[in-house]
CSV table of C-alpha atoms in Angstrom, one decimal:
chain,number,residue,atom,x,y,z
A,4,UNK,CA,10.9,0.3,4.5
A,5,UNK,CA,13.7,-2.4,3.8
A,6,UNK,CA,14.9,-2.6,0.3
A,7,UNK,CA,14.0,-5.9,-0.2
A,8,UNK,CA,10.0,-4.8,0.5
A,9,UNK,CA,10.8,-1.9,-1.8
A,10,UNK,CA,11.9,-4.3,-4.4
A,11,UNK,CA,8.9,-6.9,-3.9
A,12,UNK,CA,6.4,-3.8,-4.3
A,13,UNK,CA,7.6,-2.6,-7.3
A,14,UNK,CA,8.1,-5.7,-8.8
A,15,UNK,CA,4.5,-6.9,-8.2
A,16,UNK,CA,2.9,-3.2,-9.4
A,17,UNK,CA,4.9,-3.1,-12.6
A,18,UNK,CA,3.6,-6.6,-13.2
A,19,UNK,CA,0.3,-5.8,-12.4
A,20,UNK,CA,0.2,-2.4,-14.0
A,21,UNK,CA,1.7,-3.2,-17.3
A,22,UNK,CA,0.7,-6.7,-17.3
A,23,UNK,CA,4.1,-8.1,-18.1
A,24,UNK,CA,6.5,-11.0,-17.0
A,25,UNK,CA,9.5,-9.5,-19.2
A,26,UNK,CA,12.8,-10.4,-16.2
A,27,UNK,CA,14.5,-7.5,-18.2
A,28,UNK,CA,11.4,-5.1,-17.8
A,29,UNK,CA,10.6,-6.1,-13.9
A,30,UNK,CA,14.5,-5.8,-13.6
A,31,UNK,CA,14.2,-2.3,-14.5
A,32,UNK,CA,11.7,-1.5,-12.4
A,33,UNK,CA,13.2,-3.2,-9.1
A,34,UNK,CA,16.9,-1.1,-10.0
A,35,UNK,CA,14.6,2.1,-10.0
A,36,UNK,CA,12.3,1.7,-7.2
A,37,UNK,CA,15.6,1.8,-4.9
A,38,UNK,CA,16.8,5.7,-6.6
A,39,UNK,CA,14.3,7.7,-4.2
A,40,UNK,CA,16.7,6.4,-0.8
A,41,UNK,CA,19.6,8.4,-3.0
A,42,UNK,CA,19.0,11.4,-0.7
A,43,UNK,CA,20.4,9.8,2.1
A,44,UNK,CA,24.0,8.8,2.1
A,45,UNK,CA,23.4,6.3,4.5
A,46,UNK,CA,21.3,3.7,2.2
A,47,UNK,CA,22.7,1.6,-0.4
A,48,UNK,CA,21.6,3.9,-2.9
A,49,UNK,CA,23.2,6.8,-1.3
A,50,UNK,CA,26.4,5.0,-1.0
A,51,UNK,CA,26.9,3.9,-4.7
A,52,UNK,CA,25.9,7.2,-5.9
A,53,UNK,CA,27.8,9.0,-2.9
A,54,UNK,CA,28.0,12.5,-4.8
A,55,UNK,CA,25.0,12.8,-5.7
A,56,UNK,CA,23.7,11.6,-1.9
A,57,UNK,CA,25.6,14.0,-0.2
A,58,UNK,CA,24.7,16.7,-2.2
A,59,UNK,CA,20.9,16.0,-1.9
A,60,UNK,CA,21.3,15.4,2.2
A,61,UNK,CA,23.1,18.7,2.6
A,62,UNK,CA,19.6,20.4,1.0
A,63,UNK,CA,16.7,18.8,0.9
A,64,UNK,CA,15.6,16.4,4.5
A,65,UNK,CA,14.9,12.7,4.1
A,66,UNK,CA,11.9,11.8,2.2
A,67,UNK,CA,11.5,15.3,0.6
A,68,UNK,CA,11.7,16.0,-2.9
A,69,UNK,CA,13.0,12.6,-4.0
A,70,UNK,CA,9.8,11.1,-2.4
A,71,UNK,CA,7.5,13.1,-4.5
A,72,UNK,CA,5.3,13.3,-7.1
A,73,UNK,CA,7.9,16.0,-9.1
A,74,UNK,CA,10.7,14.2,-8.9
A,75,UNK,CA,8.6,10.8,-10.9
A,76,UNK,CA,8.1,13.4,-13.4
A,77,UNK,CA,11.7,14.7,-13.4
A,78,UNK,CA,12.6,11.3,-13.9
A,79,UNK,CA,10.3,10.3,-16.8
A,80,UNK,CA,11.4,13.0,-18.5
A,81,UNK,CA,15.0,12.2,-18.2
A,82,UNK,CA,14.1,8.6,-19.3
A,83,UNK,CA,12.6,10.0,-22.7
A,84,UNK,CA,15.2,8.6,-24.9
A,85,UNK,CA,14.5,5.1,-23.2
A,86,UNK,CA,11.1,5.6,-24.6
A,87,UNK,CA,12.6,5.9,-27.7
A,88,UNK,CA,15.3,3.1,-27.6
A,89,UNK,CA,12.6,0.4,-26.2
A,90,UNK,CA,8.9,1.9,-24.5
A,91,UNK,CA,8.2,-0.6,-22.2
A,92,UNK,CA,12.0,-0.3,-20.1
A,93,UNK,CA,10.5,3.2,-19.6
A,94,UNK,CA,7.6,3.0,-18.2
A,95,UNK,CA,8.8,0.4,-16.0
A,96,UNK,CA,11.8,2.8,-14.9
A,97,UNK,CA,8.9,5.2,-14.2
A,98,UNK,CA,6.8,3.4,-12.2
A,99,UNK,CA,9.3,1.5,-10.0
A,100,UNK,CA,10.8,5.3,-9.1
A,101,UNK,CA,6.8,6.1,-7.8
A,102,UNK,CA,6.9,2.4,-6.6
A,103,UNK,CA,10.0,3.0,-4.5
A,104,UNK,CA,8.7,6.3,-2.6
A,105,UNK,CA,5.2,5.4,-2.3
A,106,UNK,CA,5.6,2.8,-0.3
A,107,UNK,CA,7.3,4.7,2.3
A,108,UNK,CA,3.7,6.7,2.3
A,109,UNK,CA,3.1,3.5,4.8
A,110,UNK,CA,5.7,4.1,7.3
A,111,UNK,CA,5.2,6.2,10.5
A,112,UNK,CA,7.1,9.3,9.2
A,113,UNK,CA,5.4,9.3,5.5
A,114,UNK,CA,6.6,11.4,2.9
A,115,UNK,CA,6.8,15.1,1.0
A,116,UNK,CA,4.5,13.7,-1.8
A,117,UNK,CA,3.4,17.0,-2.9
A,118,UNK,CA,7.0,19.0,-2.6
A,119,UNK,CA,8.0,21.5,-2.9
A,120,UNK,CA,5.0,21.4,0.1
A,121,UNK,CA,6.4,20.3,3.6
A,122,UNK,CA,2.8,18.6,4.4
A,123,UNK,CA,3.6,15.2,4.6
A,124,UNK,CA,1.2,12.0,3.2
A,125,UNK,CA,0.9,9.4,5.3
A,126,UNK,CA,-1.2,6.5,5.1
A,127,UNK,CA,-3.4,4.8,7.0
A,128,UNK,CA,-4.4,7.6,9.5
A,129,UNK,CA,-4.0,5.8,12.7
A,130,UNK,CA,-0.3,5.8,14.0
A,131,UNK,CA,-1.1,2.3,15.3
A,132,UNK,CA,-1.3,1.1,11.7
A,133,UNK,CA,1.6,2.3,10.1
A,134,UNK,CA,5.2,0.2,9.6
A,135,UNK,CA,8.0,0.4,11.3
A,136,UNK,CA,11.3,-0.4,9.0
A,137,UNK,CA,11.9,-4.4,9.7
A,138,UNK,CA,8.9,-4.8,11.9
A,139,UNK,CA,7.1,-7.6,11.8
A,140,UNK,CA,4.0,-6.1,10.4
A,141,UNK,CA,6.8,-5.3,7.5
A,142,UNK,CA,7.8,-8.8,7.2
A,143,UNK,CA,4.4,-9.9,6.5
A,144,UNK,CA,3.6,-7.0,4.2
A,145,UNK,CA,6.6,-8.3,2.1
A,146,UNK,CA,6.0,-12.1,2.1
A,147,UNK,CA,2.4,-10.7,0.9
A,148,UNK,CA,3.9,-8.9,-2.0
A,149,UNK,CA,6.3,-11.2,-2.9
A,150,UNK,CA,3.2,-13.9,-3.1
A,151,UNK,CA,1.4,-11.2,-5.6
A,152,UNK,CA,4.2,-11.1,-7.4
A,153,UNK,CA,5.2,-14.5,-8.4
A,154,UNK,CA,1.5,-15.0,-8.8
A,155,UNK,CA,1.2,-11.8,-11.2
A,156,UNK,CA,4.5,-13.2,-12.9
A,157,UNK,CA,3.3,-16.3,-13.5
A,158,UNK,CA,-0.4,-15.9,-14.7
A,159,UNK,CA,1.4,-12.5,-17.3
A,160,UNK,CA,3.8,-15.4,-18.6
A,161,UNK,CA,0.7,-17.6,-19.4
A,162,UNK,CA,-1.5,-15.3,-21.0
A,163,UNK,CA,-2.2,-12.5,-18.6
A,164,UNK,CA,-5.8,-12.2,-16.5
A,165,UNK,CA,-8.1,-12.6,-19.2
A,166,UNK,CA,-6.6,-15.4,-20.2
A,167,UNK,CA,-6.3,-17.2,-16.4
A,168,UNK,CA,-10.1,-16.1,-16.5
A,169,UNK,CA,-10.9,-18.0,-19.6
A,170,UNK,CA,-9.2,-21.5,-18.0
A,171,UNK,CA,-11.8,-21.1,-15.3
A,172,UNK,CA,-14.5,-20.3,-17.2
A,173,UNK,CA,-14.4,-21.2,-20.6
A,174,UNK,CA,-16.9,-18.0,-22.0
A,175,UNK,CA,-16.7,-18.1,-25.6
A,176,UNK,CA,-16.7,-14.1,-25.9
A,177,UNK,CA,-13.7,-14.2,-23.8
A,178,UNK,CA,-11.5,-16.7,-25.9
A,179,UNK,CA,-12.4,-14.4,-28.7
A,180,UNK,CA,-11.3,-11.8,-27.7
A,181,UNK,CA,-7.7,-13.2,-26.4
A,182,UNK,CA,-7.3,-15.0,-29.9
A,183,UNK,CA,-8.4,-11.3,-31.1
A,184,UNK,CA,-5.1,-9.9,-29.0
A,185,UNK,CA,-2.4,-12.8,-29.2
A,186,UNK,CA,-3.8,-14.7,-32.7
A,187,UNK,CA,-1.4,-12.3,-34.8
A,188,UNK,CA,1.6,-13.4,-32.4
A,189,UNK,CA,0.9,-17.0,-31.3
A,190,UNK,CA,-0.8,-20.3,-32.5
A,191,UNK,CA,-3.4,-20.3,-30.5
A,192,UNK,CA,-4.7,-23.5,-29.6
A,193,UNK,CA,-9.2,-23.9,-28.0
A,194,UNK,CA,-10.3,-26.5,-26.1
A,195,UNK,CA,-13.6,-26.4,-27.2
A,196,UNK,CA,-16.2,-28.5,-25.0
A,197,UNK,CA,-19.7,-28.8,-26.4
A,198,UNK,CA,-22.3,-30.6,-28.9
A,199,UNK,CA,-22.3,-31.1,-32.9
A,200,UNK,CA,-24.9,-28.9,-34.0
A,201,UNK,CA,-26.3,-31.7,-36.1
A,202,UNK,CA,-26.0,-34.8,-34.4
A,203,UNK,CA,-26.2,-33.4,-31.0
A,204,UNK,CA,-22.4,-35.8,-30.4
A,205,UNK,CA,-20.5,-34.8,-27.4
A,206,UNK,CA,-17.4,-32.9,-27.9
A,207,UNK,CA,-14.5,-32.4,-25.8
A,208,UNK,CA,-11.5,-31.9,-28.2
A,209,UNK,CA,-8.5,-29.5,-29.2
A,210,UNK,CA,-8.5,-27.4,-32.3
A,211,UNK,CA,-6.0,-25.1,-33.6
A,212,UNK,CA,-7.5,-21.5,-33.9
A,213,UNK,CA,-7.6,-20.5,-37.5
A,214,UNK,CA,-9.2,-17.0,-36.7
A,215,UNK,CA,-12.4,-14.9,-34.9
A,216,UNK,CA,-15.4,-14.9,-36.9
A,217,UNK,CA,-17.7,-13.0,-34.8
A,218,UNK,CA,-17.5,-11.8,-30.9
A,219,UNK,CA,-18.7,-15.6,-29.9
A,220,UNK,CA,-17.4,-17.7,-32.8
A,221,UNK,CA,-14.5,-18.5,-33.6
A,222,UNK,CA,-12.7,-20.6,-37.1
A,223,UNK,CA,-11.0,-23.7,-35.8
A,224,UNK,CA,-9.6,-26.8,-37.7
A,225,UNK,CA,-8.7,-29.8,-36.3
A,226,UNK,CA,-6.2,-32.8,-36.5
A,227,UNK,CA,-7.0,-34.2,-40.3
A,228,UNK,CA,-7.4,-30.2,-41.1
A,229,UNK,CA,-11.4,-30.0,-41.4
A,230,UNK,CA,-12.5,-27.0,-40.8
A,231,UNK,CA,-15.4,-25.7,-38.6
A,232,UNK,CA,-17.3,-22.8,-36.6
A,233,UNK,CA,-17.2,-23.3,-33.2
A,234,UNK,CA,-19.1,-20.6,-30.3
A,235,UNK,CA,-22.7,-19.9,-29.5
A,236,UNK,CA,-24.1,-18.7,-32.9
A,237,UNK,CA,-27.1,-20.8,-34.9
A,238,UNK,CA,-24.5,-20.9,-37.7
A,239,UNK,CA,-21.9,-22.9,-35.6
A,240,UNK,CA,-21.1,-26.8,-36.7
A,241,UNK,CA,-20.1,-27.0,-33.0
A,242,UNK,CA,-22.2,-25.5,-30.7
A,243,UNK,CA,-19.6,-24.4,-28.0
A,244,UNK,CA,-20.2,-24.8,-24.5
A,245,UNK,CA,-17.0,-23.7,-22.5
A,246,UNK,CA,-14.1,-22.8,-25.4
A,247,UNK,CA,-10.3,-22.4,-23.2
A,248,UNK,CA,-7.9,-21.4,-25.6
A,249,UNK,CA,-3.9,-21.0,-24.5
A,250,UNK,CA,-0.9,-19.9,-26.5
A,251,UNK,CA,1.2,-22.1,-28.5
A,252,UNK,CA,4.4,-21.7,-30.2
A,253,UNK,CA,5.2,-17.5,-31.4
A,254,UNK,CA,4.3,-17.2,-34.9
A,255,UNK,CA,5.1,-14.7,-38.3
A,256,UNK,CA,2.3,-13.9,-40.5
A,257,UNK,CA,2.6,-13.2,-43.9
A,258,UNK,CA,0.2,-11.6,-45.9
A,259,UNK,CA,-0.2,-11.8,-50.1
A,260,UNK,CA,-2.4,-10.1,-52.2
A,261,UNK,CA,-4.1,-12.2,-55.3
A,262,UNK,CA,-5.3,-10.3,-58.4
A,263,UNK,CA,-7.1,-12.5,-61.3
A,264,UNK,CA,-8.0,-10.7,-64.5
A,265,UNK,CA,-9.7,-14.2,-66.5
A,266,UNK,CA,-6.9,-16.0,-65.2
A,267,UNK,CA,-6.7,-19.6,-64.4
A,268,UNK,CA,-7.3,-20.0,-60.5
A,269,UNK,CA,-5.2,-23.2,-60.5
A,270,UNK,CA,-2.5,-21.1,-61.7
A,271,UNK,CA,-2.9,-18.3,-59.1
A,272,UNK,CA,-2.8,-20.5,-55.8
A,273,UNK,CA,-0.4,-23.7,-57.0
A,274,UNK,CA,3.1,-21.7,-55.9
A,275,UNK,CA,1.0,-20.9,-52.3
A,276,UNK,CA,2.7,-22.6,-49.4
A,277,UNK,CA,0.4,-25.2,-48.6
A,278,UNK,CA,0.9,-25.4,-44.2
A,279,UNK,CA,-1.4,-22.9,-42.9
A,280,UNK,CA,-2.6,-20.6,-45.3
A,281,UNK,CA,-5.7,-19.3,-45.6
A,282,UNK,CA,-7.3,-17.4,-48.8
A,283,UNK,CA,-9.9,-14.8,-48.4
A,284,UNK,CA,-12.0,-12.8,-51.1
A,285,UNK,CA,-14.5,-12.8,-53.8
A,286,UNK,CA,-13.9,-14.1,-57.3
A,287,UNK,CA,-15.8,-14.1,-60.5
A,288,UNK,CA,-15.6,-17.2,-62.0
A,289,UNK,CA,-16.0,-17.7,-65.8
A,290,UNK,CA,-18.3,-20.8,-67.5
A,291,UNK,CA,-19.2,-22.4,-64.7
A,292,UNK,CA,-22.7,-23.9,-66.0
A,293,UNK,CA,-21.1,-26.9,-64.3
A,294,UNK,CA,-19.4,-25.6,-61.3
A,295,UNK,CA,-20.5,-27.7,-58.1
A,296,UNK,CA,-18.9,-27.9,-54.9
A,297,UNK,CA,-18.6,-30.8,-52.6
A,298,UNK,CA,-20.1,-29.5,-49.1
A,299,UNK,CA,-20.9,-31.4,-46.1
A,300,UNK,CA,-23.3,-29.6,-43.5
A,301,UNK,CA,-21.2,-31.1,-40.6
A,302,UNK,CA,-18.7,-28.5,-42.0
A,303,UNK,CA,-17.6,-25.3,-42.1
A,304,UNK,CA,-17.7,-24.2,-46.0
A,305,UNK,CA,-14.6,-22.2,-46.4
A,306,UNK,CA,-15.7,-21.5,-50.1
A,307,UNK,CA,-19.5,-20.6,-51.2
A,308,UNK,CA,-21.2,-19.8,-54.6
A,309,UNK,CA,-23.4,-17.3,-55.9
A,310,UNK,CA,-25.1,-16.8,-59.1
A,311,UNK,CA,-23.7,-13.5,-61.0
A,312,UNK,CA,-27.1,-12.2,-61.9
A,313,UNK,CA,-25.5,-8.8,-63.4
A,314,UNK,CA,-23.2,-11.3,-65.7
A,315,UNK,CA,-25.6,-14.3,-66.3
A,316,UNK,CA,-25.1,-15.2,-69.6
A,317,UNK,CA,-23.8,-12.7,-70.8
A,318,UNK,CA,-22.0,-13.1,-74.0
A,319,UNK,CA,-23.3,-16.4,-74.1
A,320,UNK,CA,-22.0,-17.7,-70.9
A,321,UNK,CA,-22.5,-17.9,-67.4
A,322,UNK,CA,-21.3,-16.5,-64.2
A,323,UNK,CA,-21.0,-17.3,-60.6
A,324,UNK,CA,-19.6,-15.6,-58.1
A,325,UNK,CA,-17.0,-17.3,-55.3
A,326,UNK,CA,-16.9,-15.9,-51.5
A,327,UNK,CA,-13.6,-17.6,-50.0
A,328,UNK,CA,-13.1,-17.7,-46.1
A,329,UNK,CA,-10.0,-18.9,-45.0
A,330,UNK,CA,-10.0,-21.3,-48.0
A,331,UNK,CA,-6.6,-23.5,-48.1
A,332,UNK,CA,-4.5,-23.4,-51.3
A,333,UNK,CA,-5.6,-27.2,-52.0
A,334,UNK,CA,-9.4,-26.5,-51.4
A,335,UNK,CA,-9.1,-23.9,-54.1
A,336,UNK,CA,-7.3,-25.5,-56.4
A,337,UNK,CA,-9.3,-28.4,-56.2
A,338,UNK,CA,-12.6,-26.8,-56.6
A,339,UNK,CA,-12.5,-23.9,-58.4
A,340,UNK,CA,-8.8,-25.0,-60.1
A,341,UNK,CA,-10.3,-26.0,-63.5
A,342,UNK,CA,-11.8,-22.4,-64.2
A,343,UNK,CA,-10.7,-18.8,-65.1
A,344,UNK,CA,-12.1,-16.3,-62.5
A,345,UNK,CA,-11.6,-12.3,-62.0
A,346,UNK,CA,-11.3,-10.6,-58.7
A,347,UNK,CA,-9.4,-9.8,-56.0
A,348,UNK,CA,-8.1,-12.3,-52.9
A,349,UNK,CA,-5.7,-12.5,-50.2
A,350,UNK,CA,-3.2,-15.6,-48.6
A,351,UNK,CA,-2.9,-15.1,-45.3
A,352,UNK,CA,0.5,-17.6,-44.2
A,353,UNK,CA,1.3,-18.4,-40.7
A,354,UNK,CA,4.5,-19.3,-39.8
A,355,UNK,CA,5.7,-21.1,-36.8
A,356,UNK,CA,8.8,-19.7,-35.4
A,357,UNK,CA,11.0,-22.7,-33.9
């Protein structure tokens, strides 16, 4: 097989197999997958690494016991410090060595897979069937591969499979679960196409993803920063039809812990960064016979009320108790601000990375 179809394979099953589009990682892989041809001094290989070639062809024939299953052992555990230094360099070193010898398993002569066995694996069974180095049957192989691999490239650099999947289809379960596995390293932006749940209106609009709430709903804000549950659920203000969400810019995310002994709320979320942070937790608030909160159905409410029937008047005064959901720093202070609350919350900050 010609290096260049050596290189195409490996590239395409790294990409496929560890579902990544990192040039340095694939690079890797294609500099590996040409190390099994070292046993002959004749390849390119062989020739760079002449001492080592030479020693190997005066012992072992072609296609023996660098072609094999031991010797992709041998060489992951050489890598092991790689795995150390940076994980994902050696895996990919790993499987373009297996790469580089198995697809000589498709040539006429096959290989010693199993060595220190002489049997040789060779694949497909009729001799018809099998390449010949340069053939034309080779040249097609590789144009195949090379098409898998800038296709696998290119759909890993855009999200990976599940995400290509959800541009097709739109399943609100499936852009879940991608904001579940990219939302803590991207903005993630859903284009959410459905109806509101209360005036039945059309929508076809773009939302930035605030976070999951459930496996079919998801917390979305839009443009002007109104908040509201978008997926399949009876709780939804937008009942989602198709949802297609896609990475944005790469983001930090920093997390604060609140605590409030009859402290002034106001107080506790004023020095908050006020771009894309989101409180979460419960709070106890103090005299709040004439606590009311503005809520609009067509809304998600980020903040919701309960009476404190353990602590209802006691001591004379009432009690309520505050849920917070991905509350912003304003909403807070603007309706629960004026009071002094106990309990426990936490500020979630995103951060977009330039």
């Amino acid at each position: 097989m010609m290096i260049i179809t050596h290189t195409a394979l490996s590239i395409a099953g790294t990409a496929l197999t560890m579902g990544t589009a990192d040039p340095v990682v694939l690079g890797a892989a294609a500099l590996a997958t040409q190390l099994p041809d070292m046993d002959t001094s004749k390849s390119l290989p062989g020739r760079i690494l002449f001492p080592v070639s030479r020693w190997l062809e005066k012992r072992f024939p072609h296609r023996s016991v660098t072609h094999s299953f031991i010797a992709t052992g041998l060489i992951a555990f050489i890598g092991l410090p790689l795995m150390v230094v940076r994980q994902p360099i050696w895996q990919a070193v790993v499987l373009g060595y297996f790469f580089g010898w198995f697809g000589d398993v498709f040539t006429k002569s096959g290989v010693c897979a199993f060595y220190p066995s002489s049997a040789r694996l060779v694949i497909p069974g009729n001799p018809r069937m099998r390449l010949s180095t340069g053939s034309g049957a080779e040249v097609f192989v590789f144009v195949a591969l090379l098409a898998i691999a800038i296709a696998t490239i290119n759909i890993n650099s855009n999200g990976g499979v599940l995400t290509a999947f959800n541009k097709v289809l739109g399943v609100p379960s499936g852009a879940v679960e991608i904001v579940g596995e990219e939302g803590s390293k991207f903005l993630m932006i859903a284009q959410i196409r459905g109806r509101n749940a209360i005036t039945q209106q059309r929508i076809d609009a773009s939302f930035e993803v605030i976070k999951p709430l459930t496996q079919n709903d998801l917390l979305v804000k839009d443009k002007q920063g109104i908040v509201y549950r978008a997926g399949v659920s009876q709780e939804s203000q937008i009942l989602a039809s198709q949802i297609q969400v896609q990475r944005s810019s790469p983001i930090s995310v920093q997390l604060q812990s609140i605590s409030l002994d009859s402290e002034d709320v106001y107080a506790a979320v004023a020095n908050l960064p006020p771009e894309r942070t989101y409180i979460t937790g419960t709070l106890t608030i103090e005299d709040s016979e004439d606590l009311q909160l503005r809520t609009n159905p067509q809304q998600f409410s980020t903040i919701t009320l309960q009476p404190a029937q353990g602590y209802a008047m006691a001591e004379g005064r009432s009690k309520t108790i505050a849920h917070l959901v991905s509350a912003s720093p304003q909403e807070v202070a603007q309706q629960l601000g004026p009071y002094f609350a106990s309990g426990s919350l936490i500020a979630r900050t995103i951060n977009v990375r330039s």
